[in-house]
Coordinates of C-alpha atoms in Angstrom, one line a residue:
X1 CA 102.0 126.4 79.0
X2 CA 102.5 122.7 79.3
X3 CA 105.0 120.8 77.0
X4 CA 103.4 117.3 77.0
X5 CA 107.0 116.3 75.2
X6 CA 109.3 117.4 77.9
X7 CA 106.8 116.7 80.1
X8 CA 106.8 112.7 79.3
X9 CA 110.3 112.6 78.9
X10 CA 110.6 113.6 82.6
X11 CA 108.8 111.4 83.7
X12 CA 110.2 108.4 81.8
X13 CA 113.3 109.9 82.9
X14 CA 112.1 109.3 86.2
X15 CA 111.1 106.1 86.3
X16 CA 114.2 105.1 84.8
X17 CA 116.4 106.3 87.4
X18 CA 114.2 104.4 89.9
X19 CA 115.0 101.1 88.6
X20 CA 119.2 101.4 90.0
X21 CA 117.7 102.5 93.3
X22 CA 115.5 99.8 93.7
X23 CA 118.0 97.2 93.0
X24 CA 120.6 98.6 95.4
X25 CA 119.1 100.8 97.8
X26 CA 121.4 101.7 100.1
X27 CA 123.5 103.4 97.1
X28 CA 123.6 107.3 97.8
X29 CA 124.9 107.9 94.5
X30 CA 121.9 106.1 92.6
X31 CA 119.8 107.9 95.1
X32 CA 120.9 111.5 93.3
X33 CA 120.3 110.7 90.8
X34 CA 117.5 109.8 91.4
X35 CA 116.4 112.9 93.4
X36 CA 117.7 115.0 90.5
X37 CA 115.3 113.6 87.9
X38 CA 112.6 114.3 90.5
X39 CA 113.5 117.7 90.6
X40 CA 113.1 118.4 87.2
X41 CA 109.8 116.9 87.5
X42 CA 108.5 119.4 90.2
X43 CA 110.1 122.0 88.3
X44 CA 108.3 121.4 84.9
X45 CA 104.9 121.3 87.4
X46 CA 105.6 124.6 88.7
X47 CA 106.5 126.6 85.6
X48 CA 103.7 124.9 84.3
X49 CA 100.9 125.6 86.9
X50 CA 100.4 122.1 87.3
X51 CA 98.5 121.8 90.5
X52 CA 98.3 117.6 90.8
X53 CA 101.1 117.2 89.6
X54 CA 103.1 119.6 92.0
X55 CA 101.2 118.6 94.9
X56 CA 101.8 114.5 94.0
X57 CA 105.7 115.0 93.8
X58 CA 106.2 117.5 97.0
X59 CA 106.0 114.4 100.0
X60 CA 108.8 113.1 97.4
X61 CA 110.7 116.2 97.2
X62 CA 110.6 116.9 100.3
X63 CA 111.7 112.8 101.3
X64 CA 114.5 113.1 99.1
X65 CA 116.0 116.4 100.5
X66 CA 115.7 114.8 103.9
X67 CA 117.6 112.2 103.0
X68 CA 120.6 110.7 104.7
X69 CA 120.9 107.2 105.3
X70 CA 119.0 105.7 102.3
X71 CA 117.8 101.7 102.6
X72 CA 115.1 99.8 102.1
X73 CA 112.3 101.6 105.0
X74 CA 112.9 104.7 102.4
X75 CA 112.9 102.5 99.0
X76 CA 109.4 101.4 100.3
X77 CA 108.1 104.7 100.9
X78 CA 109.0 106.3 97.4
X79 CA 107.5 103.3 95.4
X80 CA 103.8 104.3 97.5
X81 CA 104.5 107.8 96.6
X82 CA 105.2 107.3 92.6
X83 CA 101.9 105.6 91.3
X84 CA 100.2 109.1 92.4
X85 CA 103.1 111.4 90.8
X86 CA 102.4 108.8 87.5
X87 CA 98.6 109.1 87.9
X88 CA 98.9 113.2 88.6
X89 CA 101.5 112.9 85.0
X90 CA 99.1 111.0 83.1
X91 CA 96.0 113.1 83.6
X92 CA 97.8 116.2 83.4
X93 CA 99.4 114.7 79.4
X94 CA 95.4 113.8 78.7
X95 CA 94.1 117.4 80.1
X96 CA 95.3 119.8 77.4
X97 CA 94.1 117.5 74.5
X98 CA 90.4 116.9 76.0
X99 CA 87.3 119.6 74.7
X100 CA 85.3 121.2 77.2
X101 CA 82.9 118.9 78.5
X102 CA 79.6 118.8 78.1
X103 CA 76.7 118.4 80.5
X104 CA 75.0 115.3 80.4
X105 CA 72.2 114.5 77.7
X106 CA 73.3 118.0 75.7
X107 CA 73.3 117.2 72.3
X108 CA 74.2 120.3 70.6
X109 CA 76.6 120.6 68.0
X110 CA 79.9 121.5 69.0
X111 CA 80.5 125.2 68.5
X112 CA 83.5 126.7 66.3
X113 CA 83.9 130.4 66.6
X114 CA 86.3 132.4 64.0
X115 CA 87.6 135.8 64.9
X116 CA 88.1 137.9 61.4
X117 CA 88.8 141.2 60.0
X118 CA 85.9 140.7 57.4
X119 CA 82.5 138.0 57.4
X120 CA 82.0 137.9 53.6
X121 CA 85.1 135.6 52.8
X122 CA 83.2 133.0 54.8
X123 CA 79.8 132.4 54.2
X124 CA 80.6 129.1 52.2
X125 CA 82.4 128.1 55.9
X126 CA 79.0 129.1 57.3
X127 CA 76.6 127.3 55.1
X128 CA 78.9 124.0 55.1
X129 CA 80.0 123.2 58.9
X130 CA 76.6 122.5 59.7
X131 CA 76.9 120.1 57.3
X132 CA 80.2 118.5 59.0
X133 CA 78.0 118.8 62.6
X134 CA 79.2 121.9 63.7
X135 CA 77.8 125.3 65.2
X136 CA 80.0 128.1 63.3
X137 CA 80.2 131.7 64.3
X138 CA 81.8 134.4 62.8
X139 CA 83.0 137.6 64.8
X140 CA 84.6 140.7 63.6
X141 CA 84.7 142.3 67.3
X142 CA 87.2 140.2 68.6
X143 CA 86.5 140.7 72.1
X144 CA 82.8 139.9 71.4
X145 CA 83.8 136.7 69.4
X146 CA 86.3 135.3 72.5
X147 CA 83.1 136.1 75.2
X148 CA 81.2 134.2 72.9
X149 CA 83.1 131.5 72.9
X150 CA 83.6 131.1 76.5
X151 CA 79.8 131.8 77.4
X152 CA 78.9 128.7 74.8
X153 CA 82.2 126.3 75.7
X154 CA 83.4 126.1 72.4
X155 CA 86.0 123.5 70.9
X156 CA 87.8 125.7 68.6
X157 CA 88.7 129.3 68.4
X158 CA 90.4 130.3 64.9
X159 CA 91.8 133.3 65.0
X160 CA 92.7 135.7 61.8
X161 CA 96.1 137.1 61.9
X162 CA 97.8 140.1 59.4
X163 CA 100.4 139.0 59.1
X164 CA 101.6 138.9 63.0
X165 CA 100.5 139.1 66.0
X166 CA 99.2 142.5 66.8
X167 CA 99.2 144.1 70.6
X168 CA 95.2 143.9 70.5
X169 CA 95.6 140.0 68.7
X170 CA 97.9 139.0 71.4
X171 CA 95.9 140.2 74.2
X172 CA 92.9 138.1 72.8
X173 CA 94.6 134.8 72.4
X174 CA 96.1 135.3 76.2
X175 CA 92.6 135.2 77.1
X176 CA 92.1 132.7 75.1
X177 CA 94.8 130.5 76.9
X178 CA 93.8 131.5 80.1
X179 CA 90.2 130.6 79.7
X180 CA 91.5 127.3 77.9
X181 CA 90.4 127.5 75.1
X182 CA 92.2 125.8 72.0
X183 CA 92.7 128.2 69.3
X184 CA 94.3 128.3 65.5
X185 CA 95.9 131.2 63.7
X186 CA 94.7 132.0 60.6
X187 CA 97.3 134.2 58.1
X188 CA 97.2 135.2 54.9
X189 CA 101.0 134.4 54.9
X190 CA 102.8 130.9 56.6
X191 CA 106.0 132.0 57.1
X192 CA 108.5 130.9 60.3
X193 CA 108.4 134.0 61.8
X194 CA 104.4 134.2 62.2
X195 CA 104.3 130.4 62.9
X196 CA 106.6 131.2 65.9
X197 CA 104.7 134.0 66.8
X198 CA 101.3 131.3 66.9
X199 CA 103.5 128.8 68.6
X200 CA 104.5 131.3 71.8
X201 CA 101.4 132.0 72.1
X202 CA 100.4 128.3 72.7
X203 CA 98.1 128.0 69.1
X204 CA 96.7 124.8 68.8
X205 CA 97.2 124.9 65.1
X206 CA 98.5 127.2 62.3
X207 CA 95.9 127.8 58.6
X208 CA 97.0 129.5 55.9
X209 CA 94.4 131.2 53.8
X210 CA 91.8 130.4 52.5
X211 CA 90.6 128.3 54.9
X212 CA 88.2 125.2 53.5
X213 CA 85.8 123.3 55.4
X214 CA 88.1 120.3 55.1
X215 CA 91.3 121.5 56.5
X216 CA 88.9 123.2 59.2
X217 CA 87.0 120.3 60.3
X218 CA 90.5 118.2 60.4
X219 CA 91.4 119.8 62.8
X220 CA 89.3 120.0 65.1
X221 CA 87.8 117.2 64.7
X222 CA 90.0 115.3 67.9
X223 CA 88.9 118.8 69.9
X224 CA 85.2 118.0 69.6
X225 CA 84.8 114.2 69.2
X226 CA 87.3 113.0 71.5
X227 CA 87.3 109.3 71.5
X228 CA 86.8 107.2 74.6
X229 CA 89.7 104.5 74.6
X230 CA 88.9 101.0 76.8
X231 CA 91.1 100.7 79.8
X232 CA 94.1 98.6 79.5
X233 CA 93.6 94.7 80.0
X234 CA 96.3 93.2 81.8
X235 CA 96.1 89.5 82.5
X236 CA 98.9 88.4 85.2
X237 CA 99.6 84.6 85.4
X238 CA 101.3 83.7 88.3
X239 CA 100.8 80.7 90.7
X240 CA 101.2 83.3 93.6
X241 CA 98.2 84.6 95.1
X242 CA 100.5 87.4 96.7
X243 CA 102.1 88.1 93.9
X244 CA 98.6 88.5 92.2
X245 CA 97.1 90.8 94.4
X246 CA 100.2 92.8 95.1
X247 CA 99.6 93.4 91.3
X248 CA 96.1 94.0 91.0
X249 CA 97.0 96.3 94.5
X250 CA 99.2 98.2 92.3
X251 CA 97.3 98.4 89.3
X252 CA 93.1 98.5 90.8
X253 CA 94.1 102.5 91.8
X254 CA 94.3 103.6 88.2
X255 CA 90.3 103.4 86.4
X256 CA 91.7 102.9 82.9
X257 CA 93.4 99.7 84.2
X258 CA 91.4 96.2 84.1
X259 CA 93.6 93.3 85.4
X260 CA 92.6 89.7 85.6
X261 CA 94.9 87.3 87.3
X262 CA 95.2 83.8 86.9
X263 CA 96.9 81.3 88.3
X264 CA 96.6 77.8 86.2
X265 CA 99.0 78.0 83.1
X266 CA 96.4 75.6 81.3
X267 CA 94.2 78.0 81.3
X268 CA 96.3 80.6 79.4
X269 CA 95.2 80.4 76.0
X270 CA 91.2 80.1 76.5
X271 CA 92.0 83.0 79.0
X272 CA 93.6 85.2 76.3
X273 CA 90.9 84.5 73.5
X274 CA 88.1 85.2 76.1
X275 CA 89.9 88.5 78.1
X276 CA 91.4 89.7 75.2
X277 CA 94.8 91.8 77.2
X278 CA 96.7 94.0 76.2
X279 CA 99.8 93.2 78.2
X280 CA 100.5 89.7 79.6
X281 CA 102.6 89.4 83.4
X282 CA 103.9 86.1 82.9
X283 CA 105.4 84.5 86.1
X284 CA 109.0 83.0 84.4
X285 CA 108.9 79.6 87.9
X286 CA 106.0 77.9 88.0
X287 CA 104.7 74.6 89.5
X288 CA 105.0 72.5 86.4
X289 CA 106.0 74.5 83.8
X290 CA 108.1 77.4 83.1
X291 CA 107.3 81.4 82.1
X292 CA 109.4 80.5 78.5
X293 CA 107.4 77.8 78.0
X294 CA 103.8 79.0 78.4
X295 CA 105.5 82.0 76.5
X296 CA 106.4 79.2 73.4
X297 CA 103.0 78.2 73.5
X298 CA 100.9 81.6 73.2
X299 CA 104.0 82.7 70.4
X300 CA 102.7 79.3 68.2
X301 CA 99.0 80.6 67.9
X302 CA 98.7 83.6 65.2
X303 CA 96.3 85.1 67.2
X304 CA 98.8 86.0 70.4
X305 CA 102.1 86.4 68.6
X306 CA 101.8 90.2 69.0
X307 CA 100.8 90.3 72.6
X308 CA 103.6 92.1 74.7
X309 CA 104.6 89.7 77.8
X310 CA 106.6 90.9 80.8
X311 CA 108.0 88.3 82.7
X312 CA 107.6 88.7 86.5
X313 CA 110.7 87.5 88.0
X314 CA 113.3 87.3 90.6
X315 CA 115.9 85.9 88.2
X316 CA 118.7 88.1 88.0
X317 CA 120.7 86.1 85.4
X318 CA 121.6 88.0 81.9
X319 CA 122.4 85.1 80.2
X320 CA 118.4 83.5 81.5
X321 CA 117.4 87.2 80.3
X322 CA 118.5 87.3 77.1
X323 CA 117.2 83.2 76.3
X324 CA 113.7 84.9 77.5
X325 CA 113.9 87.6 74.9
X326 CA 114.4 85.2 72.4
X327 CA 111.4 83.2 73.3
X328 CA 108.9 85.7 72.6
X329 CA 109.4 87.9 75.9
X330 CA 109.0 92.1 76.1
X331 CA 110.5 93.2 79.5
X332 CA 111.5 92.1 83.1
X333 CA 110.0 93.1 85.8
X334 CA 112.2 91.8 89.5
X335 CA 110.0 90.4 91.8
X336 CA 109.8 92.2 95.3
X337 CA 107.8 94.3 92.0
X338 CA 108.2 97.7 91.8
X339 CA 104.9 100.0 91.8
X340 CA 106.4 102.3 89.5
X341 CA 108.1 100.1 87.1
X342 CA 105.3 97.8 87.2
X343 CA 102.7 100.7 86.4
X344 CA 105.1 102.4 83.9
X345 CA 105.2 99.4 82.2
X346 CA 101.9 98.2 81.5
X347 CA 100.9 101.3 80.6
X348 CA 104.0 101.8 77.7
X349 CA 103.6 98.6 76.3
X350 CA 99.6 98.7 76.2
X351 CA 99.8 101.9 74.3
X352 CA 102.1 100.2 71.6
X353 CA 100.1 97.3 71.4
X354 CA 96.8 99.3 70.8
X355 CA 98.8 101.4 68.6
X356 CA 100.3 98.4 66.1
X357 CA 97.2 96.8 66.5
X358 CA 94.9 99.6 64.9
X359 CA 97.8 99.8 62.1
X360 CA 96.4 96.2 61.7
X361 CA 92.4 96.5 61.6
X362 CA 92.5 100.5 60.2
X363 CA 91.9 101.2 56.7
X364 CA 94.7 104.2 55.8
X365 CA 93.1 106.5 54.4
X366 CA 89.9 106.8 56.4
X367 CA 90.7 105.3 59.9
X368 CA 87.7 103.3 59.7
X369 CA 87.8 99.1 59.8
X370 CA 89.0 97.7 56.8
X371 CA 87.9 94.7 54.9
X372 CA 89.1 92.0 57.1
X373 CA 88.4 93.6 60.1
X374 CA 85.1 94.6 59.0
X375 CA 83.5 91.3 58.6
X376 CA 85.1 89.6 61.8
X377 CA 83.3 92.2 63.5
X378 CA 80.3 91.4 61.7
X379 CA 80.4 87.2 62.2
X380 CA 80.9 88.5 66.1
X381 CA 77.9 90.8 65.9
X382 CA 75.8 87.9 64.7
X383 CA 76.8 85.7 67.0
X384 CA 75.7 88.0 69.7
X385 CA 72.3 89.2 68.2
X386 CA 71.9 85.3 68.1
X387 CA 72.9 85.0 71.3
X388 CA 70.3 88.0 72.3
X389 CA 67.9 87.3 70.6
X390 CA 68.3 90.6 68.8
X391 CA 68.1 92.1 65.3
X392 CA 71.0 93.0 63.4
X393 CA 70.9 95.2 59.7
X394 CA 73.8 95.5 57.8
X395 CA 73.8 98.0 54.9
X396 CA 76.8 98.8 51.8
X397 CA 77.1 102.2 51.0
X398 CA 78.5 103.0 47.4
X399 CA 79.5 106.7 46.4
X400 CA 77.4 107.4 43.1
X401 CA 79.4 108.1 39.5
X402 CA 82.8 108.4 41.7
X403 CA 84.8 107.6 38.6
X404 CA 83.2 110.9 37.1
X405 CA 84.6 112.7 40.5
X406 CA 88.2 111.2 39.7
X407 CA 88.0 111.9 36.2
X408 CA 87.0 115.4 36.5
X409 CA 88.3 116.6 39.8
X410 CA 91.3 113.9 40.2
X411 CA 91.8 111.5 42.4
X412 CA 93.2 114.2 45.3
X413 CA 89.8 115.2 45.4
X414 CA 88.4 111.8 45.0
X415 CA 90.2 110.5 48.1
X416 CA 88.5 114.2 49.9
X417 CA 85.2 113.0 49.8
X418 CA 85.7 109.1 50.6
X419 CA 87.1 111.1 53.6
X420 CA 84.1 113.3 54.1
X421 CA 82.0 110.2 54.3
X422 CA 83.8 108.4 56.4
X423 CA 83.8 110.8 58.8
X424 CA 80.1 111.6 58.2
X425 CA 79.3 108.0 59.0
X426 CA 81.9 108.0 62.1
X427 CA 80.2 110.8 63.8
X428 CA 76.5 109.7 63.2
X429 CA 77.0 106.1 64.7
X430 CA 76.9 104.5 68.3
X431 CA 79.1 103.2 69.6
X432 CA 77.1 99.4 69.1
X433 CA 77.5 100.0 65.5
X434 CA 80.3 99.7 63.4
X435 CA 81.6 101.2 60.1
X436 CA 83.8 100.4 58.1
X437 CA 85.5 100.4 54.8
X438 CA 85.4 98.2 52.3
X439 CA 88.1 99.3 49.3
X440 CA 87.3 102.1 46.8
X441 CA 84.2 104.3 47.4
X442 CA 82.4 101.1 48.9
X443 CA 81.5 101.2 53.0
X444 CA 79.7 99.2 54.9
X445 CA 77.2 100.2 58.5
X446 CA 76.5 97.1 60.8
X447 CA 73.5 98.4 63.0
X448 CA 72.9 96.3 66.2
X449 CA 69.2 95.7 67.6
X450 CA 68.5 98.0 64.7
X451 CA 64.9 96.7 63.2
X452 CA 65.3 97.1 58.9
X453 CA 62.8 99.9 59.4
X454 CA 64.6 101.6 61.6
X455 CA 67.6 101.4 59.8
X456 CA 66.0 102.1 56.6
X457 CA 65.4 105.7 58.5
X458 CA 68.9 106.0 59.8
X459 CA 70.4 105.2 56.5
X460 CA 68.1 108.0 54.8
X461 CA 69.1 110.7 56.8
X462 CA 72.4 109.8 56.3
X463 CA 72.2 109.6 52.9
X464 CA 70.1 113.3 53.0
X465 CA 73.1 114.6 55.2
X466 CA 75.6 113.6 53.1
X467 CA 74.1 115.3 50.0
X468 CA 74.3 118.5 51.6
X469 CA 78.0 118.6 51.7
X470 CA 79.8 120.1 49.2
X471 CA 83.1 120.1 48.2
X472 CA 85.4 122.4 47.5
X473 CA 88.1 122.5 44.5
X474 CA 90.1 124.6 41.6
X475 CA 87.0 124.2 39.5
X476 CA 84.2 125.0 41.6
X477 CA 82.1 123.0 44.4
X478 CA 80.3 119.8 44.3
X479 CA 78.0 117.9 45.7
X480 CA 78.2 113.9 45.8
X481 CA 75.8 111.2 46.9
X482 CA 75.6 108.0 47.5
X483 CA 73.1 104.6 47.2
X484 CA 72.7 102.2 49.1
X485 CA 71.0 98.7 50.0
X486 CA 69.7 96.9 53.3
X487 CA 69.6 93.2 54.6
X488 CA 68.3 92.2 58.1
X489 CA 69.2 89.3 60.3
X490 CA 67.6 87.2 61.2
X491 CA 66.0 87.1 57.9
X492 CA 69.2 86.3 56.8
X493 CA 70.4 84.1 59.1
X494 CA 73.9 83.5 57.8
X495 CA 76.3 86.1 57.0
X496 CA 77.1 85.1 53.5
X497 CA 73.6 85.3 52.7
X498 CA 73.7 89.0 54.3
X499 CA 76.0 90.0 52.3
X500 CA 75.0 88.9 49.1
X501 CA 71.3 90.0 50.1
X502 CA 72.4 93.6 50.9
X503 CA 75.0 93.7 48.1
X504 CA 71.7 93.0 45.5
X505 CA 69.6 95.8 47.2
X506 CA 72.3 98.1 46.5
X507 CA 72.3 96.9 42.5
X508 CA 68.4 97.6 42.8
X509 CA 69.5 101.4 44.1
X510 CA 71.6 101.9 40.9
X511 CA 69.2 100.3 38.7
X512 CA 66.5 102.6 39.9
X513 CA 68.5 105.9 39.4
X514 CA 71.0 106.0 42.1
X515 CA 70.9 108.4 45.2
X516 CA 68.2 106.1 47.2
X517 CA 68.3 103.4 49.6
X518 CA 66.4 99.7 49.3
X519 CA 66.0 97.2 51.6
X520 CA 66.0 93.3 51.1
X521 CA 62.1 92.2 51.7
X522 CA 62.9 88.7 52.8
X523 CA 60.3 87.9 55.7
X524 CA 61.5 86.1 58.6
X525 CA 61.3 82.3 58.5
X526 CA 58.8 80.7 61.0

């Protein structure tokens, strides 16, 4: 059983301890310390059957217990060895979290299999999670259900507990773990003692009954559509050319790393709009200007003021430290750099960035773009189709009589089924399109090279799809709908006019009885 916590903090651990060492390497005291984190390293890969990660850290191990006069010829050696006991960590963070993979160009839904005492208190489960773009199979033989499960690779196994975990329960869900396969206990009770018994047996996820398609498709939701993150882009400035490709040495062995390096600080801010980083190596002595400068400079345009920057440096000074931090700087990294420091990093800060940033563009409740973000992406989409001589059709989506859904259901509810679209749409889009919300029950599609009657189409069977969902409350289920209208560039060639021109197509929806799609009929200008 892997605990990605302990398992992180290890290794962060680790990397800490290595920053002493390397700044005083013939110091046998910072050197156990050192040796003692990696320990605990290789010891977490054991008990965990973590095969790259054991095998990355032994030449390390086995370095450090050899040990005896420490210096730089040693120093050297560990910092080739750590990038692959980080790259080994990484995957090995990322591998319980990913769903079984799919062979290429299989389109299937993703398959959910339930293990239960009894089918009847689920054929509302049944008839909806196609619905959500799911395969769902119920099994009463729990044995059969588990075989099933494997034979078909499914996402999710949710498993029905009395009350505890039973010798026969127990032997499935050790199966289940062995065959990796995430699974959820489902109990009729949620106390701590069954949620302890779920979480030593390594369940993904605890429901308490009855289980609704919401709460069920929540959750495994990340299992089955795992997204597919950018690499990192790192953009070193440094007047160096060894200095730069040390770096992009250091950084080209990981795949979801891009760096660019640069060397002319005029070129910084054109470079940042057009490369777009994620972390900025900023060399702090430069021909003609200085690190705190160019930083003052990128920290004075809105658009950069967020970008983390580490300052590549042999300035040891705390005092020169400290003044750096104050103008806009993250972090130091000492110049000879550090592989492991370096890597550790980029990586740390890139992951905060990302994360602050899609705080930033996300809309709360959905985690689709908001408004803002919304129509920047849609001014860059037209630029492009512009550019490409490509169409682009932009469609608003309204949710019919939602007041009525508030009013009758409440607004708990209300926000359930701006949910259910949202997903809907998220799951039914490529990744050229984008989605997003624009406040209250009002979203918007942006389809790219999408002709208005192909779109037309695509928004129909969304619309048809969407129907088909119903949701579940106190009172009874519900269906909802929604209406929508369709503009085209380059018919309209301006994104005002888009809007407005979609916004009217979806008044002609409402005006003609809701539930239905119309598209702007502007012809193209010659």
């Amino acid at each position: 059983m892997i605990n990605r916590v302990e398992l992180h903090s290890a290794w962060n651990a680790l990397v800490q301890s290595w920053r002493p060492v390397w700044q005083a390497s013939h110091d046998n005291a910072r050197w156990s310390v050192f040796a003692s984190h990696c320990d605990r390293l290789a010891a977490l890969a054991r008990d965990g059957e973590l095969d790259e990660v054991e095998t990355a850290i032994a030449p390390l191990v086995d370095l450090l217990t050899a040990l005896r006069q420490p210096g730089d010829a040693e120093k050297a050696r560990v910092d080739q060895l750590l990038p692959g006991v980080f790259a080994a960590v990484r995957a090995a963070l990322s591998q319980r979290a990913r769903a079984p993979e799919r062979s290429a160009g299989d389109d299937t839904l993703p398959l959910v299999v339930l293990l239960a005492k009894e089918i009847a208190p689920y054929h509302e489960l049944l008839a909806q999670m196609v619905h959500y773009g799911y395969t769902f199979k119920v099994f009463t033989q729990f044995r059969h259900g588990v075989r099933y499960a494997v034979m078909n690779r499914a996402v999710a196994v949710v498993a029905e507990l009395d009350g505890t975990l039973d010798e026969e329960t127990s032997a499935v869900v050790t199966e289940l773990n062995r065959c990796n396969l995430k699974w959820f206990a489902l109990s009729p009770e949620g106390s701590f003692k069954v949620r302890l018994q779920a979480v030593r047996h390594d369940a993904q996820g605890f429901f308490v009954a009855p289980l609704t398609v919401n709460t069920l498709v929540d959750a495994v939701d990340p299992l089955a559509f795992e997204s597919k993150d950018e690499p990192y882009r790192v953009l070193a400035l440094d007047d160096s050319p060894t200095v730069l490709a040390t770096v992009e040495r250091i950084l080209s062995q990981f795949p979801n790393i891009h760096m660019r390096g640069l060397r002319e600080p005029s070129r910084i801010l054109e470079t940042l709009m057009d490369f777009a980083p994620d972390v900025l190596l900023l060399d702090f002595h430069m021909d003609g200007c200085t690190g705190l400068e160019v930083a003052r400079i990128i920290r004075q345009n809105k658009a950069f003021e967020s970008i983390p920057i580490a300052y590549l440096t042999s300035e040891t000074s705390e005092e020169v430290q400290q003044e750096a931090m104050r103008q806009g700087g993250d972090d130091f990294l000492t110049k000879p750099i550090s592989a492991a420091q370096l890597v550790n990093a980029v990586v740390s800060k890139a992951e905060r960035y990302r994360g602050l940033r899609r705080l930033m563009v996300e809309d709360s409740l959905t985690g689709l773009f908001n408004h803002v973000k919304t129509k920047t992406l849609l001014q860059q989409t037209l630029l492009l189709a512009d550019r490409q001589g490509v169409p682009v059709s932009y469609a608003i989506l309204d949710i019919d009589h939602f007041k009525q859904v508030n009013d009758t259901y409440g607004h708990t509810t209300g926000d359930k089924v701006i949910k259910a679209l949202a997903r809907f749409l998220r799951q039914r889009m490529r990744r050229s399109d984008v989605v997003g919300r624009y406040g209250g029950e009002e979203f918007v599609v942006v389809l790219f090279d999408s002709t208005p009657e192909d779109a037309l189409e695509r928004v129909e069977t969304l619309r048809k799809g969407f129907g088909g969902i119903f949701h579940q409350t106190d009172q009874g289920m519900f269906a909802s709908t929604f209406s929508a209208g369709i503009a085209h560039f380059p018919a309209y060639p301006t994104m005002m006019e888009l809007m407005v021109a979609a916004d009217d197509a979806l008044y002609a929806s409402k005006r003609a009885g809701r539930n239905r799609c119309t598209l702007a009929d502007r012809s193209i200008p010659d």
